[in-house]
Coordinates of N, CA and C in Angstrom, one line a residue:
M80 N 272.8 46.8 -52.6 CA 272.7 47.0 -51.4 C 272.8 46.3 -50.4
E81 N 273.8 46.3 -49.6 CA 274.0 45.4 -48.6 C 273.3 45.1 -47.2
T82 N 272.6 44.5 -47.2 CA 271.1 44.4 -46.1 C 271.0 43.7 -45.2
Y83 N 272.1 42.0 -45.4 CA 272.0 41.7 -43.7 C 272.2 42.2 -42.9
S84 N 273.3 42.6 -43.0 CA 273.1 43.3 -41.3 C 272.6 44.1 -40.6
F85 N 271.4 44.9 -41.9 CA 270.9 45.7 -40.9 C 269.6 45.2 -40.6
D86 N 269.6 44.7 -41.4 CA 268.1 42.8 -41.5 C 268.7 42.5 -39.9
K87 N 269.8 41.5 -39.3 CA 270.2 40.9 -38.2 C 270.1 42.0 -37.1
Y88 N 270.3 43.5 -37.1 CA 270.1 45.0 -35.8 C 269.4 45.1 -36.2
I89 N 268.0 44.8 -36.9 CA 266.3 44.7 -36.8 C 265.9 43.9 -35.7
D90 N 266.0 42.8 -36.8 CA 265.6 41.3 -35.9 C 266.3 41.6 -34.4
Q91 N 267.8 41.8 -33.8 CA 267.8 41.6 -32.7 C 267.6 43.1 -31.9
N92 N 267.3 44.2 -32.3 CA 266.2 45.3 -31.7 C 265.0 46.1 -31.2
I93 N 264.8 45.6 -32.7 CA 263.0 45.8 -32.5 C 262.8 45.3 -31.5
R94 N 261.4 45.8 -31.1 CA 260.7 45.9 -29.7 C 259.6 45.9 -30.2
Y95 N 258.0 44.9 -29.8 CA 257.2 45.4 -29.9 C 256.4 45.1 -28.9
P96 N 256.2 46.3 -29.0 CA 255.8 47.1 -27.0 C 254.6 46.6 -26.5
G97 N 255.0 46.6 -25.2 CA 254.1 45.6 -24.2 C 252.7 46.5 -23.8
P98 N 252.3 47.4 -23.7 CA 250.8 47.2 -23.7 C 250.3 47.0 -25.8
E99 N 250.6 47.0 -26.2 CA 250.5 46.8 -27.9 C 250.1 45.5 -27.9
L100 N 251.5 44.3 -27.4 CA 251.5 43.2 -27.5 C 250.6 42.2 -26.7
R101 N 250.3 42.7 -25.5 CA 249.7 42.3 -24.0 C 248.0 42.3 -25.4
D102 N 248.2 43.8 -25.6 CA 246.2 44.0 -26.0 C 245.9 43.6 -27.4
G103 N 246.7 42.7 -28.4 CA 246.6 42.6 -28.9 C 246.7 42.9 -30.2
I104 N 246.9 44.2 -30.5 CA 246.9 45.2 -31.3 C 248.0 44.8 -32.5
T105 N 248.3 45.2 -33.5 CA 249.2 44.7 -34.9 C 248.5 46.1 -35.3
G106 N 250.0 46.1 -36.8 CA 249.5 46.6 -37.0 C 250.7 46.3 -38.5
V107 N 251.3 47.5 -39.7 CA 251.8 47.4 -40.2 C 252.4 49.4 -40.2
V108 N 254.0 49.6 -39.9 CA 253.9 51.5 -39.9 C 255.0 51.3 -41.0
I109 N 255.0 51.8 -41.6 CA 255.6 52.6 -43.1 C 256.4 53.8 -42.9
V110 N 257.5 53.5 -43.4 CA 258.5 54.4 -42.8 C 259.4 55.1 -44.0
S111 N 259.7 56.2 -44.0 CA 260.6 56.6 -45.2 C 262.2 57.3 -44.7
F112 N 262.6 57.3 -45.2 CA 264.1 58.3 -44.6 C 265.1 58.0 -45.6
R113 N 266.3 59.4 -45.2 CA 267.0 58.7 -46.9 C 268.3 58.5 -46.0
V114 N 270.0 58.4 -46.6 CA 270.9 57.5 -46.1 C 271.9 59.0 -46.4
N115 N 272.3 59.7 -44.8 CA 273.2 60.7 -45.3 C 274.7 60.0 -45.2
T116 N 275.5 61.3 -45.5 CA 276.7 61.1 -46.1 C 277.3 59.8 -45.2
D117 N 277.2 59.9 -43.6 CA 277.0 58.9 -42.8 C 277.2 57.4 -42.7
H118 N 276.0 57.3 -43.7 CA 275.7 55.9 -44.4 C 274.4 55.5 -42.7
R119 N 273.5 56.8 -42.1 CA 273.1 56.6 -41.5 C 271.0 57.1 -41.7
A120 N 270.4 56.8 -41.2 CA 269.2 57.0 -41.6 C 268.8 58.4 -41.5
T121 N 268.5 59.8 -41.6 CA 267.5 61.2 -41.6 C 266.4 60.5 -42.5
D122 N 266.2 61.9 -41.4 CA 264.9 62.7 -42.5 C 263.6 61.5 -42.7
I123 N 263.5 60.7 -41.6 CA 262.5 59.8 -40.9 C 261.4 60.0 -40.6
K124 N 260.6 59.9 -41.5 CA 258.7 60.0 -41.9 C 258.0 58.5 -42.2
I125 N 256.8 58.9 -41.2 CA 256.1 58.4 -40.9 C 255.3 58.5 -42.3
V126 N 254.3 57.3 -43.0 CA 254.3 57.0 -44.1 C 253.0 56.6 -44.0
N127 N 253.0 55.8 -42.7 CA 251.2 54.4 -42.7 C 251.4 55.2 -41.1
N128 N 250.1 55.1 -40.2 CA 250.4 55.5 -38.8 C 249.3 54.8 -38.4
P129 N 249.5 52.9 -38.5 CA 248.4 52.6 -37.0 C 248.5 52.6 -35.5
N130 N 249.8 52.7 -35.4 CA 249.4 53.3 -33.7 C 250.5 54.3 -33.0
E131 N 250.6 55.1 -32.2 CA 252.2 56.1 -31.6 C 252.7 54.9 -31.2
N132 N 252.9 53.8 -30.2 CA 253.9 52.9 -29.8 C 254.6 52.5 -30.6
L133 N 253.8 51.7 -31.7 CA 254.7 50.8 -32.6 C 254.8 51.8 -33.3
I134 N 254.9 53.3 -33.6 CA 256.0 54.2 -34.3 C 257.0 54.6 -33.3
K135 N 256.7 54.8 -32.3 CA 257.9 55.3 -31.6 C 259.0 53.9 -31.5
S136 N 258.8 52.7 -31.9 CA 259.7 51.4 -31.1 C 260.4 51.4 -33.0
V137 N 259.6 51.6 -33.8 CA 260.8 51.9 -35.2 C 261.2 53.0 -35.7
I138 N 260.8 54.1 -35.2 CA 261.6 55.6 -35.3 C 262.9 54.9 -34.2
T139 N 263.0 54.5 -32.9 CA 264.4 54.5 -32.0 C 265.0 53.6 -33.0
V140 N 264.6 52.0 -33.1 CA 265.0 51.3 -34.2 C 265.9 51.8 -35.6
L141 N 265.5 52.2 -35.4 CA 266.0 53.5 -36.6 C 267.1 54.3 -36.8
E142 N 266.6 55.1 -35.7 CA 267.2 56.1 -34.9 C 269.1 56.0 -34.7
K143 N 268.9 54.3 -34.2 CA 270.6 53.8 -33.5 C 271.3 52.9 -34.8
A144 N 270.2 52.8 -35.6 CA 270.9 51.3 -37.0 C 271.9 52.0 -36.5
P145 N 273.0 50.9 -37.4 CA 274.5 51.6 -37.5 C 274.6 52.1 -38.7
A146 N 275.6 52.7 -38.7 CA 276.1 53.2 -40.2 C 276.2 52.2 -41.4
T147 N 276.4 51.4 -41.1 CA 277.2 50.2 -41.7 C 275.7 49.7 -43.1
F148 N 274.5 49.8 -42.2 CA 273.9 49.3 -43.1 C 273.4 49.6 -44.4
A149 N 274.0 51.2 -45.0 CA 273.7 50.8 -46.1 C 274.6 51.9 -47.0
K150 N 275.2 51.7 -47.8 CA 276.3 52.1 -49.0 C 275.6 53.4 -49.3
N151 N 274.0 53.9 -49.5 CA 274.1 55.0 -50.7 C 273.6 56.2 -50.1
A152 N 274.3 57.0 -50.1 CA 274.4 58.6 -49.9 C 273.7 58.9 -50.6
G153 N 272.3 59.9 -49.9 CA 271.5 60.1 -50.2 C 270.6 60.1 -51.1
Q154 N 270.8 58.3 -51.4 CA 269.0 57.5 -51.8 C 268.4 57.7 -50.8
V155 N 266.5 57.2 -51.0 CA 265.9 57.4 -50.5 C 265.4 55.9 -50.2
Y156 N 264.8 55.3 -48.9 CA 264.1 54.1 -48.7 C 263.1 54.3 -47.9
A157 N 262.0 53.3 -48.4 CA 260.8 53.3 -47.5 C 261.2 51.9 -46.7
I158 N 260.2 51.3 -45.7 CA 260.2 50.0 -45.6 C 259.2 49.8 -44.9
P159 N 258.1 48.8 -44.9 CA 257.0 48.2 -43.6 C 257.3 47.5 -42.8
F160 N 257.3 47.5 -41.6 CA 257.1 46.8 -40.5 C 255.4 46.1 -40.2
Y161 N 255.5 44.7 -40.1 CA 254.8 43.6 -40.0 C 255.2 43.3 -38.4
F162 N 253.8 44.4 -37.7 CA 253.6 43.9 -36.3 C 252.4 42.4 -36.4
E163 N 252.9 41.6 -35.9 CA 251.5 40.4 -35.6 C 251.7 39.3 -34.4
V164 N 250.4 39.8 -33.8 CA 251.0 38.8 -32.3 C 249.9 37.5 -32.9
T165 N 251.1 36.6 -32.0 CA 250.7 34.5 -32.2 C 249.7 34.6 -30.4
V166 N 249.2 33.9 -30.6 CA 248.5 33.8 -29.4 C 247.8 32.0 -29.3
Q167 N 248.4 31.2 -28.7 CA 247.9 30.1 -28.7 C 247.7 30.0 -30.3
D168 N 248.2 29.5 -31.0 CA 248.7 29.1 -32.4 C 247.1 30.4 -33.3
N169 N 246.7 31.0 -32.4 CA 246.1 31.8 -33.5 C 246.5 33.4 -33.7
H170 N 246.2 33.4 -35.2 CA 247.3 34.3 -35.4 C 246.4 35.9 -35.6
K171 N 246.3 36.9 -35.4 CA 246.0 38.3 -34.8 C 246.7 38.9 -36.3
I172 N 246.6 39.2 -37.6 CA 247.4 39.9 -38.3 C 247.2 41.2 -38.2
P173 N 248.2 41.9 -39.1 CA 247.4 43.6 -38.8 C 246.5 43.8 -40.1
D174 N 245.7 44.7 -40.3 CA 245.3 45.3 -40.9 C 246.1 45.9 -42.0
E175 N 246.0 45.7 -43.0 CA 246.8 45.5 -44.1 C 245.8 47.5 -45.5
T176 N 245.2 47.1 -45.1 CA 243.8 48.4 -45.5 C 244.9 49.2 -46.6
G177 N 245.1 49.3 -48.0 CA 245.9 50.7 -47.9 C 247.1 49.7 -48.5
I178 N 248.3 49.4 -48.2 CA 249.5 49.3 -47.9 C 250.1 49.0 -49.0
K179 N 249.4 48.0 -50.2 CA 250.0 47.7 -51.4 C 250.0 49.0 -51.5
E180 N 248.6 49.4 -52.0 CA 248.8 51.0 -52.8 C 249.6 52.4 -52.1
I181 N 249.3 52.4 -51.0 CA 251.1 52.6 -50.2 C 252.2 52.7 -50.8
L182 N 253.1 51.5 -50.3 CA 253.8 51.0 -51.6 C 254.4 51.4 -53.3
S183 N 253.0 50.6 -53.5 CA 253.3 51.3 -55.1 C 253.5 52.7 -55.6
K184 N 253.1 54.0 -54.5 CA 252.7 55.3 -54.4 C 254.0 55.9 -54.5
L185 N 254.9 54.6 -53.6 CA 256.5 55.4 -52.8 C 257.3 55.4 -54.1
T186 N 256.9 53.7 -54.5 CA 258.2 52.9 -55.9 C 257.8 54.1 -57.2
A187 N 256.5 54.5 -57.1 CA 256.3 55.3 -58.6 C 257.4 56.8 -58.0
A188 N 257.3 56.7 -56.6 CA 258.3 58.5 -56.6 C 259.6 58.2 -56.3
R189 N 260.5 57.0 -56.6 CA 261.3 57.0 -57.0 C 262.7 56.3 -55.9
I190 N 261.6 55.9 -54.1 CA 261.7 55.5 -53.4 C 262.3 54.3 -53.3
I191 N 262.9 53.0 -53.2 CA 263.6 52.2 -53.0 C 262.6 51.9 -52.0
V192 N 261.4 50.9 -52.1 CA 260.8 50.4 -50.6 C 261.9 48.6 -50.5
L193 N 262.6 48.1 -49.5 CA 262.8 47.0 -49.4 C 262.1 46.4 -48.6
K194 N 261.8 45.1 -49.2 CA 261.0 43.8 -48.5 C 262.2 42.8 -48.9
K195 N 262.6 42.4 -47.6 CA 263.1 41.1 -48.0 C 263.4 39.6 -47.1
V196 N 263.0 39.9 -45.4 CA 262.9 38.8 -44.8 C 261.4 38.0 -44.7
N197 N 259.9 38.7 -45.7 CA 259.2 37.9 -45.5 C 258.3 38.2 -46.9
V198 N 257.6 37.4 -47.5 CA 256.7 37.7 -49.0 C 256.0 39.1 -48.3
R199 N 255.9 39.6 -47.3 CA 254.4 40.9 -46.9 C 255.3 42.0 -46.8
G200 N 256.4 41.7 -46.2 CA 256.9 43.1 -45.4 C 258.8 42.9 -45.2
F201 N 259.3 43.7 -44.8 CA 261.0 43.6 -45.0 C 260.8 43.5 -42.7
F202 N 260.5 44.4 -42.6 CA 260.4 43.5 -40.7 C 258.9 42.8 -40.7
Y203 N 259.6 41.6 -39.8 CA 258.0 41.2 -39.3 C 258.0 40.8 -38.0
A204 N 257.1 41.1 -37.1 CA 257.2 41.1 -35.6 C 256.4 39.7 -35.4
D205 N 256.7 38.9 -34.6 CA 255.5 37.9 -34.6 C 255.8 37.4 -33.7
Y206 N 255.2 37.6 -32.5 CA 255.7 37.1 -30.8 C 254.8 35.9 -30.2
R207 N 255.2 35.1 -29.7 CA 253.9 34.0 -28.6 C 254.0 34.0 -27.5

């Protein structure tokens, strides 16, 4: 599966919600979705729910994703989105409790878990 254009789209369009960024709220949003015949994300489901505004940010960016981001219609994917805040060289990392177990269960269910951008997950939001 070609993921570069999707990576670039995510990087340019995902938004860290203002109140969460200001308050230093971090989290990992895991979503699953099916790729329809038009190569768009459909059946978007929240697998891990750390914060309502972080979820809205992820869903919005997936709903507007270009049709070219995936080629395999009918395939189910899962993506972990990591939101982390860096303020004056101090890192506040998201609570990852249970994330590995959640991802392993998804993989066992024949869902492809995308992990590309960094070692911890598919997308990493880091604001200074």
